[in-house]
């Protein structure tokens, strides 16, 4: 209750008048009209900047769930996706045996096989994808990730 009263008082109180040091005059606060303001950085034409700046798409990892005979691609959490991407980009002595724990330890992802398996209960395995490009069909309400192979071709075509 006291915190609300303080916030209300702060919000509704008038701002304090601006105090200037005794040696300052209002004229000194802004540059003279003959002195033009210049940006600190180099000037670039906006189109030139946009044409030459291409940044590769940052991947996110998804898994596929079967819901009422439909495939539903669900994103991994940001933390899990970053972990999967980190291991994917690292050099592994035996890449075919890499298994990562996800979703708080409830699922394991077999990275080489791109499979997600539940740890504590029986559940059908789900496919896993490293996703960068998506599409939405005429009857789809959600975006669907392209396969990794097709996404890679799109990236090569855009570079």
mmCIF file of C-alpha atoms in Angstrom:
data_model
loop_
_atom_site.group_PDB
_atom_site.id
_atom_site.type_symbol
_atom_site.label_atom_id
_atom_site.label_comp_id
_atom_site.label_asym_id
_atom_site.label_seq_id
_atom_site.Cartn_x
_atom_site.Cartn_y
_atom_site.Cartn_z
ATOM 1 C CA UNK A 1 0.000 0.000 0.000
ATOM 2 C CA UNK A 2 2.831 2.415 0.881
ATOM 3 C CA UNK A 3 4.665 1.525 -2.334
ATOM 4 C CA UNK A 4 1.579 2.395 -4.400
ATOM 5 C CA UNK A 5 1.257 5.711 -2.623
ATOM 6 C CA UNK A 6 4.905 6.523 -3.330
ATOM 7 C CA UNK A 7 4.565 5.556 -6.997
ATOM 8 C CA UNK A 8 1.394 7.663 -7.308
ATOM 9 C CA UNK A 9 3.139 10.624 -5.722
ATOM 10 C CA UNK A 10 6.182 10.246 -8.005
ATOM 11 C CA UNK A 11 3.985 9.965 -11.091
ATOM 12 C CA UNK A 12 1.812 12.969 -10.282
ATOM 13 C CA UNK A 13 4.455 15.321 -8.856
ATOM 14 C CA UNK A 14 5.603 18.181 -11.055
ATOM 15 C CA UNK A 15 9.131 17.937 -12.446
ATOM 16 C CA UNK A 16 11.700 20.057 -10.666
ATOM 17 C CA UNK A 17 12.799 23.180 -12.552
ATOM 18 C CA UNK A 18 16.079 22.745 -14.399
ATOM 19 C CA UNK A 19 19.007 24.099 -12.404
ATOM 20 C CA UNK A 20 21.897 25.569 -14.368
ATOM 21 C CA UNK A 21 25.343 26.150 -12.941
ATOM 22 C CA UNK A 22 25.988 29.827 -12.212
ATOM 23 C CA UNK A 23 28.542 30.148 -15.024
ATOM 24 C CA UNK A 24 26.141 28.782 -17.672
ATOM 25 C CA UNK A 25 23.732 30.795 -19.747
ATOM 26 C CA UNK A 26 20.881 29.417 -21.889
ATOM 27 C CA UNK A 27 22.840 30.409 -25.036
ATOM 28 C CA UNK A 28 25.711 28.106 -24.089
ATOM 29 C CA UNK A 29 23.483 25.041 -23.989
ATOM 30 C CA UNK A 30 22.903 24.804 -27.739
ATOM 31 C CA UNK A 31 25.389 25.236 -30.574
ATOM 32 C CA UNK A 32 25.406 28.575 -32.362
ATOM 33 C CA UNK A 33 23.258 28.618 -35.527
ATOM 34 C CA UNK A 34 26.354 28.825 -37.758
ATOM 35 C CA UNK A 35 27.800 25.583 -36.328
ATOM 36 C CA UNK A 36 26.106 22.561 -37.899
ATOM 37 C CA UNK A 37 25.661 19.313 -35.994
ATOM 38 C CA UNK A 38 27.569 16.395 -37.493
ATOM 39 C CA UNK A 39 27.028 12.675 -36.842
ATOM 40 C CA UNK A 40 29.828 10.853 -35.048
ATOM 41 C CA UNK A 41 30.026 7.998 -37.573
ATOM 42 C CA UNK A 42 30.553 7.910 -41.327
ATOM 43 C CA UNK A 43 27.593 8.732 -43.496
ATOM 44 C CA UNK A 44 26.233 5.926 -45.645
ATOM 45 C CA UNK A 45 23.320 5.930 -47.978
ATOM 46 C CA UNK A 46 20.585 3.629 -46.530
ATOM 47 C CA UNK A 47 20.318 1.597 -49.755
ATOM 48 C CA UNK A 48 24.073 1.041 -49.881
ATOM 49 C CA UNK A 49 24.012 -0.213 -46.306
ATOM 50 C CA UNK A 50 21.137 -2.628 -46.946
ATOM 51 C CA UNK A 51 22.570 -4.009 -50.175
ATOM 52 C CA UNK A 52 25.878 -5.048 -48.645
ATOM 53 C CA UNK A 53 24.719 -6.352 -45.294
ATOM 54 C CA UNK A 54 23.651 -9.971 -45.334
ATOM 55 C CA UNK A 55 23.639 -11.862 -42.100
ATOM 56 C CA UNK A 56 23.043 -15.621 -42.196
ATOM 57 C CA UNK A 57 19.815 -16.792 -40.628
ATOM 58 C CA UNK A 58 20.232 -17.956 -37.046
ATOM 59 C CA UNK A 59 18.936 -21.538 -36.732
ATOM 60 C CA UNK A 60 16.498 -22.746 -34.119
ATOM 61 C CA UNK A 61 15.807 -26.401 -33.336
ATOM 62 C CA UNK A 62 12.305 -27.934 -33.578
ATOM 63 C CA UNK A 63 10.729 -31.319 -32.916
ATOM 64 C CA UNK A 64 7.651 -32.815 -34.572
ATOM 65 C CA UNK A 65 4.615 -34.016 -32.620
ATOM 66 C CA UNK A 66 1.753 -36.012 -34.067
ATOM 67 C CA UNK A 67 -1.532 -34.381 -33.015
ATOM 68 C CA UNK A 68 -4.783 -35.789 -34.443
ATOM 69 C CA UNK A 69 -2.996 -37.253 -37.491
ATOM 70 C CA UNK A 70 -1.245 -33.934 -38.185
ATOM 71 C CA UNK A 71 2.411 -33.062 -37.887
ATOM 72 C CA UNK A 72 2.947 -30.165 -35.515
ATOM 73 C CA UNK A 73 6.442 -28.682 -35.397
ATOM 74 C CA UNK A 74 7.243 -27.332 -31.941
ATOM 75 C CA UNK A 75 10.272 -25.194 -31.053
ATOM 76 C CA UNK A 76 12.731 -26.275 -28.411
ATOM 77 C CA UNK A 77 13.303 -23.735 -25.639
ATOM 78 C CA UNK A 78 15.912 -21.081 -26.387
ATOM 79 C CA UNK A 79 18.265 -22.729 -23.901
ATOM 80 C CA UNK A 80 17.848 -26.203 -25.438
ATOM 81 C CA UNK A 81 18.120 -24.841 -28.969
ATOM 82 C CA UNK A 82 21.371 -23.033 -28.124
ATOM 83 C CA UNK A 83 22.772 -26.201 -26.541
ATOM 84 C CA UNK A 84 21.831 -28.277 -29.589
ATOM 85 C CA UNK A 85 23.359 -25.694 -31.929
ATOM 86 C CA UNK A 86 26.548 -25.484 -29.883
ATOM 87 C CA UNK A 87 27.081 -29.243 -29.976
ATOM 88 C CA UNK A 88 26.058 -29.379 -33.652
ATOM 89 C CA UNK A 89 28.807 -26.851 -34.494
ATOM 90 C CA UNK A 90 31.453 -28.511 -32.311
ATOM 91 C CA UNK A 91 33.850 -31.257 -33.279
ATOM 92 C CA UNK A 92 32.835 -34.539 -31.667
ATOM 93 C CA UNK A 93 35.084 -37.613 -31.511
ATOM 94 C CA UNK A 94 32.099 -39.887 -32.157
ATOM 95 C CA UNK A 95 29.270 -37.757 -33.641
ATOM 96 C CA UNK A 96 26.944 -40.731 -34.048
ATOM 97 C CA UNK A 97 26.764 -41.237 -30.281
ATOM 98 C CA UNK A 98 25.977 -37.654 -29.198
ATOM 99 C CA UNK A 99 22.918 -37.500 -26.921
ATOM 100 C CA UNK A 100 21.708 -34.253 -25.335
ATOM 101 C CA UNK A 101 19.257 -33.912 -22.486
ATOM 102 C CA UNK A 102 16.427 -31.424 -23.191
ATOM 103 C CA UNK A 103 13.237 -30.166 -21.595
ATOM 104 C CA UNK A 104 14.634 -30.350 -18.076
ATOM 105 C CA UNK A 105 15.940 -33.880 -18.548
ATOM 106 C CA UNK A 106 12.608 -35.335 -19.649
ATOM 107 C CA UNK A 107 13.752 -35.940 -23.245
ATOM 108 C CA UNK A 108 16.974 -36.977 -24.924
ATOM 109 C CA UNK A 109 17.912 -35.824 -28.410
ATOM 110 C CA UNK A 110 20.032 -38.166 -30.491
ATOM 111 C CA UNK A 111 21.645 -35.444 -32.547
ATOM 112 C CA UNK A 112 23.091 -37.550 -35.368
ATOM 113 C CA UNK A 113 19.814 -39.395 -35.950
ATOM 114 C CA UNK A 114 17.697 -36.233 -35.385
ATOM 115 C CA UNK A 115 15.401 -38.121 -32.984
ATOM 116 C CA UNK A 116 13.855 -37.014 -29.671
ATOM 117 C CA UNK A 117 12.964 -39.737 -27.129
ATOM 118 C CA UNK A 118 11.181 -39.475 -23.796
ATOM 119 C CA UNK A 119 13.240 -40.604 -20.820
ATOM 120 C CA UNK A 120 10.681 -41.541 -18.128
ATOM 121 C CA UNK A 121 7.590 -42.786 -19.996
ATOM 122 C CA UNK A 122 6.547 -44.510 -23.179
ATOM 123 C CA UNK A 123 5.995 -42.078 -26.016
ATOM 124 C CA UNK A 124 6.541 -42.242 -29.729
ATOM 125 C CA UNK A 125 9.864 -40.837 -30.924
ATOM 126 C CA UNK A 126 9.722 -37.495 -32.679
ATOM 127 C CA UNK A 127 11.791 -36.085 -35.520
ATOM 128 C CA UNK A 128 14.157 -33.205 -34.810
ATOM 129 C CA UNK A 129 15.236 -30.481 -37.238
ATOM 130 C CA UNK A 130 17.678 -27.636 -37.287
ATOM 131 C CA UNK A 131 15.469 -24.963 -38.831
ATOM 132 C CA UNK A 132 16.276 -21.770 -40.689
ATOM 133 C CA UNK A 133 13.521 -21.460 -43.309
ATOM 134 C CA UNK A 134 9.762 -22.013 -43.024
ATOM 135 C CA UNK A 135 6.701 -22.061 -45.246
ATOM 136 C CA UNK A 136 2.992 -21.752 -44.724
ATOM 137 C CA UNK A 137 0.610 -23.565 -47.038
ATOM 138 C CA UNK A 138 -2.875 -22.380 -47.975
ATOM 139 C CA UNK A 139 -4.540 -24.573 -45.357
ATOM 140 C CA UNK A 140 -1.830 -24.326 -42.670
ATOM 141 C CA UNK A 141 -2.346 -22.158 -39.629
ATOM 142 C CA UNK A 142 1.295 -22.457 -38.520
ATOM 143 C CA UNK A 143 4.634 -22.146 -40.225
ATOM 144 C CA UNK A 144 6.311 -25.441 -41.115
ATOM 145 C CA UNK A 145 10.093 -25.763 -41.276
ATOM 146 C CA UNK A 146 11.701 -26.802 -44.521
ATOM 147 C CA UNK A 147 14.049 -29.779 -44.377
ATOM 148 C CA UNK A 148 17.623 -29.009 -43.433
ATOM 149 C CA UNK A 149 18.823 -29.913 -46.921
ATOM 150 C CA UNK A 150 16.372 -27.558 -48.655
ATOM 151 C CA UNK A 151 17.108 -24.753 -46.173
ATOM 152 C CA UNK A 152 20.811 -25.125 -46.907
ATOM 153 C CA UNK A 153 20.125 -24.732 -50.641
ATOM 154 C CA UNK A 154 18.146 -21.568 -49.915
ATOM 155 C CA UNK A 155 21.024 -20.177 -47.873
ATOM 156 C CA UNK A 156 23.533 -20.947 -50.638
ATOM 157 C CA UNK A 157 21.244 -19.269 -53.192
ATOM 158 C CA UNK A 158 20.992 -16.097 -51.081
ATOM 159 C CA UNK A 159 24.706 -15.730 -50.330
#
